[in-house]
Structure formats: structure tokens, C-alpha cells
Amino acid sequence: MPRNIAPSIKIETDLEADVSIFTEYLTHSKRVSYRQLILKAHPALARSLIGQPQRKVRALVRKYLETAYTENRRAIERNIASNRLLLKKSDKAFGILYALMNYRPTKRQTYTAIATFLPFCPFDKNSFRFYAVPKENSPEQSILAIALHEISHLLFFEQLAEWKKESGKKLNEEAIYYFKEALTAALMNNERFKELIGYHSYKGNRLLWNLYLKSGPNNPLPIVKYLQRNILSEKSDYKERLYKTLDGFSRIQSCFIEKRRLWDRLSLNPNDQKLVEQYKTPIKINPTDSNKQRLYCRSISGLHQRRCNRKDTK
């Protein structure tokens, strides 16, 4: 069992920080799907932004959030109080995470949990957001669960750097994003976390829900279950399994670029069944074909399937 040094987590509310991060996501040209999530979660804000130039977004966001924090002050206080109680389980929770990821911490880290009305919880250096007013009976939205989620990403990034150094390979940004989110969801579905924190299942990032991988003649698996089976379910060394799976992803990484483009299109057209089916089309991964490193990708348009006989690993 790795030495357990659970991180210290401070809790803050910061209106200006929330205004800044709302504005960033609403105005960033490459965060289309996140913008749509925000507008869907906050229809009153969405209405106030209609027809407004980008320079006015921050002021409109501040006005909206000032009202939200004022009207929900007591709910936020109750949420923080209940989270402080749950954080008393941090030592046990992070002991589980470190054991699952074969990680041995050397010192205690300090993180700041900052309240947000975003419908998702970004991580930034040594801070992360938590839901100011979470859904009722949703322990998977607790500060402890979010901390485990985000810190598992940091541990993975360390291991990814080690794999890159040892193998001489690398993954593109999209492949890394899908891998880290799927690995975290697989970790968080461990029965010990469910029992400790009190949730029944952990779905993770929405873009994982309909993404499948197909290996050889096997039936397609959701990406989370694929990593669960190939990294967390075996008795062999965790890092050996992790590195082997990363090797496999390096051969299909261009497919994740296409999937992310489809996801961004789906965020604008969520009821387009053609896009839904294209996104759900499994990515074919053939670990036995490592010499030729073949990959099969569904094109962005979904009109044809292309076969690439090239190396994507360097």
C-alpha cells in the first residue's frame, strides 16, 4: 500500500473568480461545447447574452452571478458545511486512489476548492472548482469526489510523462483528453469509492458516454469499461498495463481528433441522430497489428471509413 499523504483542501467562494472563468468559457473560440453547456444550464444568462457584443459579456455575467450568489447564499453555506464533514474521509479516499494508481506521494499538497455555478468543474494548477449548489443527493458532485477526479488527472500526467520518456512515443491533445477522463471514470467506479462517498455509479465526462472501442473480434466496449478491463481489472503490474494501453492509443490517436470534432458539432446539434450514430461508431483498435500499426477511423463526415497505414507514435 503506498504511503498515504492526503492533500490538504481549502474551501473558498470567490465571485470575481467565477465571473472570470464564466467569461473565459463563454468567449473562447475553441470551447464551443462548454459554452453550450453553460447556456443550457443558465437560460436566463443565455437570454441576456443574445445579440450582445463580446466586450459586454463579462459585465452581464457579473450581474447574473451577483444575483445567483445572493439568492443561494444559505444553500451554498449548507453545501460547504456538509462538504467539510465528508472531507474528513480524505485520508482513506486518497489511500484508495494511490493504491489503485500505484502512486507514492512524497509530500502533502495543498489545493483550493473554489465555488462555481458552472455546470462542470475545471482544474487550474493548485485549485479546482466545485458546485456551489449541487444537485440533491449527488455525492459524486461533492468536493471530495471532485478532488479525487482532478488529482487523479495530475497523477496520470506524471505517469504519462514517464511513458513518453521511456517509449519515445506521444499522444495528441485529443487522445490525452479522452484517455485521462476515461481512466478517471474507471477509477472512480471502484466499489471502495462508491461505498465511502455514497454514490451508485460514476458516469464521468459526458463526451465518454457514447464513445466505444473495438479490439479484434471482441464486442465494442465503452471507453471507460475498456480501460477498466485493460488497466484496472488484471493482477499484473498497473504501470505495465497502463503503458501497454497507452501504446495502443498511440496507434489510433488520430481517431480522437475526429471524435472531438464530432462532439463539438453535437454540442450545437444535440438532436442530430446522424451525428450521434457517427460519434457512437466504435474506434477499431488492433493491438496484435503493432508492426504495421494500422488504424481504422471513421471520417468526420461519416460517409466513408479510411484505413491508415502510418505511424502516429512519434
PDB file of C-alpha atoms in Angstrom:
ATOM      1  CA  MET A   1       0.000   0.000   0.000  1.00  0.00           C
ATOM      2  CA  PRO A   2       1.503   3.376  -0.992  1.00  0.00           C
ATOM      3  CA  ARG A   3       2.244   5.785   1.802  1.00  0.00           C
ATOM      4  CA  ASN A   4      -0.896   7.844   2.399  1.00  0.00           C
ATOM      5  CA  ILE A   5      -0.370  11.604   2.470  1.00  0.00           C
ATOM      6  CA  ALA A   6      -3.779  13.014   1.648  1.00  0.00           C
ATOM      7  CA  PRO A   7      -3.753  16.549   0.231  1.00  0.00           C
ATOM      8  CA  SER A   8      -4.986  19.492   2.260  1.00  0.00           C
ATOM      9  CA  ILE A   9      -8.064  21.107   0.693  1.00  0.00           C
ATOM     10  CA  LYS A  10      -9.148  24.675   1.457  1.00  0.00           C
ATOM     11  CA  ILE A  11     -12.664  25.840   0.529  1.00  0.00           C
ATOM     12  CA  GLU A  12     -13.406  29.313  -0.841  1.00  0.00           C
ATOM     13  CA  THR A  13     -16.139  31.320  -2.525  1.00  0.00           C
ATOM     14  CA  ASP A  14     -14.899  33.978  -4.943  1.00  0.00           C
ATOM     15  CA  LEU A  15     -17.385  35.861  -7.077  1.00  0.00           C
ATOM     16  CA  GLU A  16     -14.747  37.545  -9.249  1.00  0.00           C
ATOM     17  CA  ALA A  17     -13.004  34.240  -9.917  1.00  0.00           C
ATOM     18  CA  ASP A  18     -16.331  32.775 -11.031  1.00  0.00           C
ATOM     19  CA  VAL A  19     -17.031  35.784 -13.259  1.00  0.00           C
ATOM     20  CA  SER A  20     -13.614  35.360 -14.873  1.00  0.00           C
ATOM     21  CA  ILE A  21     -13.935  31.665 -15.590  1.00  0.00           C
ATOM     22  CA  PHE A  22     -17.511  32.029 -16.891  1.00  0.00           C
ATOM     23  CA  THR A  23     -16.348  34.772 -19.245  1.00  0.00           C
ATOM     24  CA  GLU A  24     -13.397  32.713 -20.437  1.00  0.00           C
ATOM     25  CA  TYR A  25     -15.524  29.712 -21.357  1.00  0.00           C
ATOM     26  CA  LEU A  26     -18.234  31.823 -22.965  1.00  0.00           C
ATOM     27  CA  THR A  27     -15.843  33.733 -25.209  1.00  0.00           C
ATOM     28  CA  HIS A  28     -13.118  31.200 -26.065  1.00  0.00           C
ATOM     29  CA  SER A  29     -13.361  30.143 -29.715  1.00  0.00           C
ATOM     30  CA  LYS A  30     -12.205  26.579 -29.003  1.00  0.00           C
ATOM     31  CA  ARG A  31     -14.610  25.859 -26.152  1.00  0.00           C
ATOM     32  CA  VAL A  32     -17.825  25.618 -28.109  1.00  0.00           C
ATOM     33  CA  SER A  33     -19.172  22.554 -26.276  1.00  0.00           C
ATOM     34  CA  TYR A  34     -18.532  24.134 -22.867  1.00  0.00           C
ATOM     35  CA  ARG A  35     -20.279  27.347 -23.945  1.00  0.00           C
ATOM     36  CA  GLN A  36     -23.339  25.331 -24.907  1.00  0.00           C
ATOM     37  CA  LEU A  37     -23.343  23.551 -21.531  1.00  0.00           C
ATOM     38  CA  ILE A  38     -23.272  26.903 -19.729  1.00  0.00           C
ATOM     39  CA  LEU A  39     -26.058  28.406 -21.813  1.00  0.00           C
ATOM     40  CA  LYS A  40     -28.217  25.299 -21.351  1.00  0.00           C
ATOM     41  CA  ALA A  41     -27.671  25.313 -17.572  1.00  0.00           C
ATOM     42  CA  HIS A  42     -28.353  29.058 -17.268  1.00  0.00           C
ATOM     43  CA  PRO A  43     -31.165  30.035 -19.670  1.00  0.00           C
ATOM     44  CA  ALA A  44     -31.642  33.473 -18.077  1.00  0.00           C
ATOM     45  CA  LEU A  45     -27.978  34.267 -18.711  1.00  0.00           C
ATOM     46  CA  ALA A  46     -28.298  32.892 -22.238  1.00  0.00           C
ATOM     47  CA  ARG A  47     -31.206  35.240 -22.937  1.00  0.00           C
ATOM     48  CA  SER A  48     -29.288  38.244 -21.618  1.00  0.00           C
ATOM     49  CA  LEU A  49     -26.374  37.493 -23.965  1.00  0.00           C
ATOM     50  CA  ILE A  50     -28.449  37.329 -27.148  1.00  0.00           C
ATOM     51  CA  GLY A  51     -27.238  39.928 -29.635  1.00  0.00           C
ATOM     52  CA  GLN A  52     -24.629  41.334 -27.247  1.00  0.00           C
ATOM     53  CA  PRO A  53     -21.039  42.027 -28.375  1.00  0.00           C
ATOM     54  CA  GLN A  54     -18.255  40.068 -26.710  1.00  0.00           C
ATOM     55  CA  ARG A  55     -16.995  43.134 -24.838  1.00  0.00           C
ATOM     56  CA  LYS A  56     -20.207  43.176 -22.767  1.00  0.00           C
ATOM     57  CA  VAL A  57     -20.138  39.519 -21.769  1.00  0.00           C
ATOM     58  CA  ARG A  58     -18.163  39.993 -18.544  1.00  0.00           C
ATOM     59  CA  ALA A  59     -20.476  42.718 -17.210  1.00  0.00           C
ATOM     60  CA  LEU A  60     -23.571  40.661 -17.990  1.00  0.00           C
ATOM     61  CA  VAL A  61     -22.024  37.573 -16.379  1.00  0.00           C
ATOM     62  CA  ARG A  62     -21.153  39.555 -13.241  1.00  0.00           C
ATOM     63  CA  LYS A  63     -24.704  40.897 -12.934  1.00  0.00           C
ATOM     64  CA  TYR A  64     -26.120  37.386 -13.318  1.00  0.00           C
ATOM     65  CA  LEU A  65     -23.729  35.770 -10.826  1.00  0.00           C
ATOM     66  CA  GLU A  66     -24.151  38.505  -8.216  1.00  0.00           C
ATOM     67  CA  THR A  67     -27.837  37.622  -8.138  1.00  0.00           C
ATOM     68  CA  ALA A  68     -27.130  33.875  -8.098  1.00  0.00           C
ATOM     69  CA  TYR A  69     -24.746  34.125  -5.134  1.00  0.00           C
ATOM     70  CA  THR A  70     -27.122  36.395  -3.203  1.00  0.00           C
ATOM     71  CA  GLU A  71     -30.200  34.242  -3.761  1.00  0.00           C
ATOM     72  CA  ASN A  72     -28.343  30.985  -2.981  1.00  0.00           C
ATOM     73  CA  ARG A  73     -26.235  32.194  -0.047  1.00  0.00           C
ATOM     74  CA  ARG A  74     -27.739  29.833   2.535  1.00  0.00           C
ATOM     75  CA  ALA A  75     -27.694  26.846   0.165  1.00  0.00           C
ATOM     76  CA  ILE A  76     -24.005  27.493  -0.523  1.00  0.00           C
ATOM     77  CA  GLU A  77     -23.256  27.693   3.208  1.00  0.00           C
ATOM     78  CA  ARG A  78     -25.061  24.384   3.843  1.00  0.00           C
ATOM     79  CA  ASN A  79     -23.209  22.769   0.967  1.00  0.00           C
ATOM     80  CA  ILE A  80     -19.831  23.884   2.286  1.00  0.00           C
ATOM     81  CA  ALA A  81     -20.670  22.650   5.797  1.00  0.00           C
ATOM     82  CA  SER A  82     -21.652  19.178   4.547  1.00  0.00           C
ATOM     83  CA  ASN A  83     -18.540  19.011   2.383  1.00  0.00           C
ATOM     84  CA  ARG A  84     -16.300  19.770   5.349  1.00  0.00           C
ATOM     85  CA  LEU A  85     -17.737  16.693   7.053  1.00  0.00           C
ATOM     86  CA  LEU A  86     -17.174  14.495   4.000  1.00  0.00           C
ATOM     87  CA  LEU A  87     -13.595  15.746   3.639  1.00  0.00           C
ATOM     88  CA  LYS A  88     -12.805  14.020   6.936  1.00  0.00           C
ATOM     89  CA  LYS A  89     -12.708  10.848   4.827  1.00  0.00           C
ATOM     90  CA  SER A  90      -9.877  12.260   2.678  1.00  0.00           C
ATOM     91  CA  ASP A  91      -7.137  10.080   4.176  1.00  0.00           C
ATOM     92  CA  LYS A  92      -8.993   6.873   3.364  1.00  0.00           C
ATOM     93  CA  ALA A  93     -10.163   8.112  -0.045  1.00  0.00           C
ATOM     94  CA  PHE A  94      -6.721   9.150  -1.246  1.00  0.00           C
ATOM     95  CA  GLY A  95      -5.241   5.962   0.175  1.00  0.00           C
ATOM     96  CA  ILE A  96      -7.534   4.084  -2.211  1.00  0.00           C
ATOM     97  CA  LEU A  97      -6.584   6.318  -5.149  1.00  0.00           C
ATOM     98  CA  TYR A  98      -2.841   5.992  -4.507  1.00  0.00           C
ATOM     99  CA  ALA A  99      -3.137   2.214  -4.241  1.00  0.00           C
ATOM    100  CA  LEU A 100      -5.131   1.916  -7.476  1.00  0.00           C
ATOM    101  CA  MET A 101      -2.641   4.087  -9.391  1.00  0.00           C
ATOM    102  CA  ASN A 102       0.461   2.631  -7.747  1.00  0.00           C
ATOM    103  CA  TYR A 103       1.442   6.121  -6.630  1.00  0.00           C
ATOM    104  CA  ARG A 104       3.648   7.001  -3.673  1.00  0.00           C
ATOM    105  CA  PRO A 105       3.347  10.659  -2.599  1.00  0.00           C
ATOM    106  CA  THR A 106       6.410  12.310  -1.098  1.00  0.00           C
ATOM    107  CA  LYS A 107       4.806  15.384   0.476  1.00  0.00           C
ATOM    108  CA  ARG A 108       1.427  16.844   1.331  1.00  0.00           C
ATOM    109  CA  GLN A 109      -0.010  19.083  -1.383  1.00  0.00           C
ATOM    110  CA  THR A 110      -2.460  21.923  -0.735  1.00  0.00           C
ATOM    111  CA  TYR A 111      -5.351  22.629  -3.095  1.00  0.00           C
ATOM    112  CA  THR A 112      -8.067  25.271  -3.034  1.00  0.00           C
ATOM    113  CA  ALA A 113     -11.658  24.324  -3.881  1.00  0.00           C
ATOM    114  CA  ILE A 114     -13.493  27.361  -5.276  1.00  0.00           C
ATOM    115  CA  ALA A 115     -17.272  27.500  -5.616  1.00  0.00           C
ATOM    116  CA  THR A 116     -18.748  27.895  -9.105  1.00  0.00           C
ATOM    117  CA  PHE A 117     -22.087  27.981 -10.867  1.00  0.00           C
ATOM    118  CA  LEU A 118     -20.539  26.381 -13.941  1.00  0.00           C
ATOM    119  CA  PRO A 119     -22.152  23.044 -14.874  1.00  0.00           C
ATOM    120  CA  PHE A 120     -18.667  21.474 -14.795  1.00  0.00           C
ATOM    121  CA  CYS A 121     -15.620  21.829 -12.540  1.00  0.00           C
ATOM    122  CA  PRO A 122     -12.349  22.956 -14.158  1.00  0.00           C
ATOM    123  CA  PHE A 123      -8.944  22.434 -12.565  1.00  0.00           C
ATOM    124  CA  ASP A 124      -6.226  25.089 -12.628  1.00  0.00           C
ATOM    125  CA  LYS A 125      -2.767  24.408 -11.160  1.00  0.00           C
ATOM    126  CA  ASN A 126      -3.427  24.059  -7.414  1.00  0.00           C
ATOM    127  CA  SER A 127      -7.124  24.915  -7.434  1.00  0.00           C
ATOM    128  CA  PHE A 128     -10.318  23.373  -8.719  1.00  0.00           C
ATOM    129  CA  ARG A 129     -13.961  24.378  -8.873  1.00  0.00           C
ATOM    130  CA  PHE A 130     -16.790  22.699  -7.005  1.00  0.00           C
ATOM    131  CA  TYR A 131     -20.549  23.025  -7.480  1.00  0.00           C
ATOM    132  CA  ALA A 132     -21.817  25.959  -5.414  1.00  0.00           C
ATOM    133  CA  VAL A 133     -25.281  24.367  -5.344  1.00  0.00           C
ATOM    134  CA  PRO A 134     -25.051  20.708  -6.397  1.00  0.00           C
ATOM    135  CA  LYS A 135     -27.976  18.526  -7.332  1.00  0.00           C
ATOM    136  CA  GLU A 136     -29.750  16.977  -4.366  1.00  0.00           C
ATOM    137  CA  ASN A 137     -28.478  13.558  -3.279  1.00  0.00           C
ATOM    138  CA  SER A 138     -25.471  13.741  -5.610  1.00  0.00           C
ATOM    139  CA  PRO A 139     -22.380  12.776  -3.583  1.00  0.00           C
ATOM    140  CA  GLU A 140     -20.466  12.361  -6.856  1.00  0.00           C
ATOM    141  CA  GLN A 141     -20.651  16.189  -7.025  1.00  0.00           C
ATOM    142  CA  SER A 142     -19.028  16.605  -3.598  1.00  0.00           C
ATOM    143  CA  ILE A 143     -15.715  18.382  -3.110  1.00  0.00           C
ATOM    144  CA  LEU A 144     -14.060  15.094  -2.129  1.00  0.00           C
ATOM    145  CA  ALA A 145     -15.229  13.353  -5.322  1.00  0.00           C
ATOM    146  CA  ILE A 146     -14.163  16.310  -7.470  1.00  0.00           C
ATOM    147  CA  ALA A 147     -10.789  16.435  -5.723  1.00  0.00           C
ATOM    148  CA  LEU A 148     -10.217  12.736  -6.392  1.00  0.00           C
ATOM    149  CA  HIS A 149     -11.263  13.226 -10.020  1.00  0.00           C
ATOM    150  CA  GLU A 150      -8.976  16.180 -10.675  1.00  0.00           C
ATOM    151  CA  ILE A 151      -5.974  14.949  -8.696  1.00  0.00           C
ATOM    152  CA  SER A 152      -6.142  11.593 -10.479  1.00  0.00           C
ATOM    153  CA  HIS A 153      -5.530  13.614 -13.662  1.00  0.00           C
ATOM    154  CA  LEU A 154      -2.365  15.095 -12.139  1.00  0.00           C
ATOM    155  CA  LEU A 155      -1.088  11.653 -11.152  1.00  0.00           C
ATOM    156  CA  PHE A 156      -1.829  10.376 -14.656  1.00  0.00           C
ATOM    157  CA  PHE A 157       0.086  13.272 -16.229  1.00  0.00           C
ATOM    158  CA  GLU A 158       3.160  12.274 -14.217  1.00  0.00           C
ATOM    159  CA  GLN A 159       2.808   8.687 -15.426  1.00  0.00           C
ATOM    160  CA  LEU A 160       2.161   9.847 -18.997  1.00  0.00           C
ATOM    161  CA  ALA A 161       5.440  11.810 -18.933  1.00  0.00           C
ATOM    162  CA  GLU A 162       7.285   8.710 -17.716  1.00  0.00           C
ATOM    163  CA  TRP A 163       5.737   6.599 -20.514  1.00  0.00           C
ATOM    164  CA  LYS A 164       6.663   9.218 -23.100  1.00  0.00           C
ATOM    165  CA  LYS A 165      10.272   9.302 -21.868  1.00  0.00           C
ATOM    166  CA  GLU A 166      10.620   5.507 -21.782  1.00  0.00           C
ATOM    167  CA  SER A 167       8.837   4.734 -25.050  1.00  0.00           C
ATOM    168  CA  GLY A 168       9.770   7.736 -27.179  1.00  0.00           C
ATOM    169  CA  LYS A 169       6.089   7.958 -28.141  1.00  0.00           C
ATOM    170  CA  LYS A 170       3.494  10.628 -27.524  1.00  0.00           C
ATOM    171  CA  LEU A 171      -0.240  11.261 -27.745  1.00  0.00           C
ATOM    172  CA  ASN A 172      -2.009  14.214 -29.291  1.00  0.00           C
ATOM    173  CA  GLU A 173      -4.089  16.556 -27.153  1.00  0.00           C
ATOM    174  CA  GLU A 174      -7.400  14.914 -28.001  1.00  0.00           C
ATOM    175  CA  ALA A 175      -6.205  11.377 -27.256  1.00  0.00           C
ATOM    176  CA  ILE A 176      -4.777  12.529 -23.917  1.00  0.00           C
ATOM    177  CA  TYR A 177      -8.061  14.213 -23.019  1.00  0.00           C
ATOM    178  CA  TYR A 178     -10.185  11.150 -23.749  1.00  0.00           C
ATOM    179  CA  PHE A 179      -7.711   8.836 -22.008  1.00  0.00           C
ATOM    180  CA  LYS A 180      -7.441  10.868 -18.796  1.00  0.00           C
ATOM    181  CA  GLU A 181     -11.195  11.342 -18.492  1.00  0.00           C
ATOM    182  CA  ALA A 182     -11.910   7.662 -19.163  1.00  0.00           C
ATOM    183  CA  LEU A 183      -9.205   6.483 -16.754  1.00  0.00           C
ATOM    184  CA  THR A 184     -10.564   8.718 -14.009  1.00  0.00           C
ATOM    185  CA  ALA A 185     -14.126   7.470 -14.545  1.00  0.00           C
ATOM    186  CA  ALA A 186     -12.835   3.886 -14.401  1.00  0.00           C
ATOM    187  CA  LEU A 187     -11.011   4.635 -11.144  1.00  0.00           C
ATOM    188  CA  MET A 188     -13.993   6.418  -9.586  1.00  0.00           C
ATOM    189  CA  ASN A 189     -16.230   3.416 -10.290  1.00  0.00           C
ATOM    190  CA  ASN A 190     -14.187   1.337  -7.885  1.00  0.00           C
ATOM    191  CA  GLU A 191     -16.522  -0.180  -5.291  1.00  0.00           C
ATOM    192  CA  ARG A 192     -14.498   1.245  -2.414  1.00  0.00           C
ATOM    193  CA  PHE A 193     -15.082   4.807  -3.623  1.00  0.00           C
ATOM    194  CA  LYS A 194     -18.782   4.141  -4.139  1.00  0.00           C
ATOM    195  CA  GLU A 195     -19.147   2.859  -0.584  1.00  0.00           C
ATOM    196  CA  LEU A 196     -17.002   5.586   1.004  1.00  0.00           C
ATOM    197  CA  ILE A 197     -18.521   8.594  -0.786  1.00  0.00           C
ATOM    198  CA  GLY A 198     -22.009   7.179  -1.271  1.00  0.00           C
ATOM    199  CA  TYR A 199     -22.765   7.232  -4.991  1.00  0.00           C
ATOM    200  CA  HIS A 200     -24.103   4.294  -7.039  1.00  0.00           C
ATOM    201  CA  SER A 201     -22.189   4.897 -10.261  1.00  0.00           C
ATOM    202  CA  TYR A 202     -19.817   7.469 -11.687  1.00  0.00           C
ATOM    203  CA  LYS A 203     -20.509   8.461 -15.285  1.00  0.00           C
ATOM    204  CA  GLY A 204     -17.662  10.938 -15.681  1.00  0.00           C
ATOM    205  CA  ASN A 205     -17.372  13.404 -18.536  1.00  0.00           C
ATOM    206  CA  ARG A 206     -20.374  13.423 -20.889  1.00  0.00           C
ATOM    207  CA  LEU A 207     -18.239  13.001 -24.010  1.00  0.00           C
ATOM    208  CA  LEU A 208     -17.314   9.487 -22.797  1.00  0.00           C
ATOM    209  CA  TRP A 209     -20.843   8.132 -22.612  1.00  0.00           C
ATOM    210  CA  ASN A 210     -21.224   7.124 -26.261  1.00  0.00           C
ATOM    211  CA  LEU A 211     -17.612   6.502 -27.223  1.00  0.00           C
ATOM    212  CA  TYR A 212     -16.698   2.871 -27.913  1.00  0.00           C
ATOM    213  CA  LEU A 213     -13.532   0.920 -28.684  1.00  0.00           C
ATOM    214  CA  LYS A 214     -13.451  -2.398 -30.550  1.00  0.00           C
ATOM    215  CA  SER A 215     -10.472  -4.709 -30.229  1.00  0.00           C
ATOM    216  CA  GLY A 216     -10.202  -7.519 -32.800  1.00  0.00           C
ATOM    217  CA  PRO A 217     -13.214  -9.867 -32.828  1.00  0.00           C
ATOM    218  CA  ASN A 218     -14.409  -8.700 -29.393  1.00  0.00           C
ATOM    219  CA  ASN A 219     -17.627  -6.787 -28.957  1.00  0.00           C
ATOM    220  CA  PRO A 220     -17.264  -2.983 -28.707  1.00  0.00           C
ATOM    221  CA  LEU A 221     -16.769  -1.651 -25.190  1.00  0.00           C
ATOM    222  CA  PRO A 222     -17.447   1.833 -23.819  1.00  0.00           C
ATOM    223  CA  ILE A 223     -14.083   3.534 -23.453  1.00  0.00           C
ATOM    224  CA  VAL A 224     -14.402   3.602 -19.646  1.00  0.00           C
ATOM    225  CA  LYS A 225     -15.012  -0.160 -19.451  1.00  0.00           C
ATOM    226  CA  TYR A 226     -12.204  -0.742 -21.934  1.00  0.00           C
ATOM    227  CA  LEU A 227      -9.693   0.994 -19.637  1.00  0.00           C
ATOM    228  CA  GLN A 228     -11.251  -0.641 -16.591  1.00  0.00           C
ATOM    229  CA  ARG A 229     -10.724  -4.069 -18.129  1.00  0.00           C
ATOM    230  CA  ASN A 230      -7.274  -3.426 -19.586  1.00  0.00           C
ATOM    231  CA  ILE A 231      -5.710  -1.391 -16.770  1.00  0.00           C
ATOM    232  CA  LEU A 232      -7.595  -1.917 -13.518  1.00  0.00           C
ATOM    233  CA  SER A 233      -9.009  -5.451 -13.716  1.00  0.00           C
ATOM    234  CA  GLU A 234      -5.867  -7.522 -14.158  1.00  0.00           C
ATOM    235  CA  LYS A 235      -3.477  -8.748 -11.489  1.00  0.00           C
ATOM    236  CA  SER A 236      -0.300  -7.745 -13.309  1.00  0.00           C
ATOM    237  CA  ASP A 237       1.587  -4.513 -12.666  1.00  0.00           C
ATOM    238  CA  TYR A 238      -0.522  -1.342 -13.022  1.00  0.00           C
ATOM    239  CA  LYS A 239       2.123   0.670 -14.847  1.00  0.00           C
ATOM    240  CA  GLU A 240       2.843  -2.199 -17.218  1.00  0.00           C
ATOM    241  CA  ARG A 241      -0.844  -2.339 -18.149  1.00  0.00           C
ATOM    242  CA  LEU A 242      -1.074   1.452 -18.345  1.00  0.00           C
ATOM    243  CA  TYR A 243       1.926   1.698 -20.680  1.00  0.00           C
ATOM    244  CA  LYS A 244       0.628  -1.113 -22.891  1.00  0.00           C
ATOM    245  CA  THR A 245      -2.734   0.631 -23.208  1.00  0.00           C
ATOM    246  CA  LEU A 246      -1.062   3.964 -23.966  1.00  0.00           C
ATOM    247  CA  ASP A 247       0.907   2.190 -26.708  1.00  0.00           C
ATOM    248  CA  GLY A 248      -2.397   1.044 -28.193  1.00  0.00           C
ATOM    249  CA  PHE A 249      -3.841   4.558 -28.052  1.00  0.00           C
ATOM    250  CA  SER A 250      -0.769   5.939 -29.807  1.00  0.00           C
ATOM    251  CA  ARG A 251      -1.748   3.878 -32.852  1.00  0.00           C
ATOM    252  CA  ILE A 252      -5.304   5.222 -33.026  1.00  0.00           C
ATOM    253  CA  GLN A 253      -4.830   8.752 -31.727  1.00  0.00           C
ATOM    254  CA  SER A 254      -5.889  10.494 -34.931  1.00  0.00           C
ATOM    255  CA  CYS A 255      -9.354   8.969 -34.435  1.00  0.00           C
ATOM    256  CA  PHE A 256      -9.804  11.027 -31.281  1.00  0.00           C
ATOM    257  CA  ILE A 257      -9.326  14.249 -33.235  1.00  0.00           C
ATOM    258  CA  GLU A 258     -12.284  13.241 -35.392  1.00  0.00           C
ATOM    259  CA  LYS A 259     -14.361  12.214 -32.384  1.00  0.00           C
ATOM    260  CA  ARG A 260     -13.731  15.566 -30.666  1.00  0.00           C
ATOM    261  CA  ARG A 261     -14.772  17.446 -33.807  1.00  0.00           C
ATOM    262  CA  LEU A 262     -17.955  15.389 -33.926  1.00  0.00           C
ATOM    263  CA  TRP A 263     -18.572  16.138 -30.249  1.00  0.00           C
ATOM    264  CA  ASP A 264     -18.282  19.881 -30.853  1.00  0.00           C
ATOM    265  CA  ARG A 265     -20.766  19.589 -33.725  1.00  0.00           C
ATOM    266  CA  LEU A 266     -23.099  17.590 -31.466  1.00  0.00           C
ATOM    267  CA  SER A 267     -22.971  20.322 -28.831  1.00  0.00           C
ATOM    268  CA  LEU A 268     -24.560  22.636 -31.395  1.00  0.00           C
ATOM    269  CA  ASN A 269     -26.922  19.979 -32.795  1.00  0.00           C
ATOM    270  CA  PRO A 270     -27.679  17.553 -29.917  1.00  0.00           C
ATOM    271  CA  ASN A 271     -30.710  16.043 -31.663  1.00  0.00           C
ATOM    272  CA  ASP A 272     -28.915  15.228 -34.917  1.00  0.00           C
ATOM    273  CA  GLN A 273     -29.187  11.435 -34.918  1.00  0.00           C
ATOM    274  CA  LYS A 274     -26.757  11.103 -37.812  1.00  0.00           C
ATOM    275  CA  LEU A 275     -24.058  12.826 -35.741  1.00  0.00           C
ATOM    276  CA  VAL A 276     -24.984  10.714 -32.720  1.00  0.00           C
ATOM    277  CA  GLU A 277     -24.530   7.500 -34.699  1.00  0.00           C
ATOM    278  CA  GLN A 278     -21.237   8.700 -36.189  1.00  0.00           C
ATOM    279  CA  TYR A 279     -19.954   9.508 -32.690  1.00  0.00           C
ATOM    280  CA  LYS A 280     -21.058   6.093 -31.403  1.00  0.00           C
ATOM    281  CA  THR A 281     -19.292   4.237 -34.244  1.00  0.00           C
ATOM    282  CA  PRO A 282     -16.542   2.247 -32.452  1.00  0.00           C
ATOM    283  CA  ILE A 283     -12.891   3.101 -32.905  1.00  0.00           C
ATOM    284  CA  LYS A 284     -11.159  -0.060 -34.042  1.00  0.00           C
ATOM    285  CA  ILE A 285      -8.026  -0.857 -32.097  1.00  0.00           C
ATOM    286  CA  ASN A 286      -5.976  -3.907 -33.055  1.00  0.00           C
ATOM    287  CA  PRO A 287      -3.160  -4.448 -30.535  1.00  0.00           C
ATOM    288  CA  THR A 288      -1.934  -7.540 -32.409  1.00  0.00           C
ATOM    289  CA  ASP A 289      -1.126  -5.494 -35.507  1.00  0.00           C
ATOM    290  CA  SER A 290       1.655  -3.452 -33.912  1.00  0.00           C
ATOM    291  CA  ASN A 291       4.176  -3.976 -36.710  1.00  0.00           C
ATOM    292  CA  LYS A 292       2.099  -2.254 -39.387  1.00  0.00           C
ATOM    293  CA  GLN A 293       0.371  -0.030 -36.832  1.00  0.00           C
ATOM    294  CA  ARG A 294      -2.896   0.049 -38.738  1.00  0.00           C
ATOM    295  CA  LEU A 295      -5.737   2.163 -37.585  1.00  0.00           C
ATOM    296  CA  TYR A 296      -9.274   2.411 -38.788  1.00  0.00           C
ATOM    297  CA  CYS A 297     -11.053   5.731 -38.396  1.00  0.00           C
ATOM    298  CA  ARG A 298     -14.493   6.950 -39.154  1.00  0.00           C
ATOM    299  CA  SER A 299     -14.259  10.185 -41.164  1.00  0.00           C
ATOM    300  CA  ILE A 300     -15.684  13.378 -39.771  1.00  0.00           C
ATOM    301  CA  SER A 301     -18.481  13.350 -42.320  1.00  0.00           C
ATOM    302  CA  GLY A 302     -19.234   9.692 -41.631  1.00  0.00           C
ATOM    303  CA  LEU A 303     -19.549   8.977 -45.349  1.00  0.00           C
ATOM    304  CA  HIS A 304     -16.598   6.656 -45.577  1.00  0.00           C
ATOM    305  CA  GLN A 305     -14.123   4.767 -43.443  1.00  0.00           C
ATOM    306  CA  ARG A 306     -10.486   5.270 -44.074  1.00  0.00           C
ATOM    307  CA  ARG A 307      -7.602   2.954 -43.431  1.00  0.00           C
ATOM    308  CA  CYS A 308      -4.286   4.489 -42.466  1.00  0.00           C
ATOM    309  CA  ASN A 309      -1.022   2.598 -42.617  1.00  0.00           C
ATOM    310  CA  ARG A 310       1.121   5.188 -40.940  1.00  0.00           C
ATOM    311  CA  LYS A 311       2.835   5.656 -37.622  1.00  0.00           C
ATOM    312  CA  ASP A 312       1.212   8.153 -35.263  1.00  0.00           C
ATOM    313  CA  THR A 313       3.566   7.428 -32.414  1.00  0.00           C
ATOM    314  CA  LYS A 314       6.362   9.891 -32.849  1.00  0.00           C
TER     315      LYS A 314
END
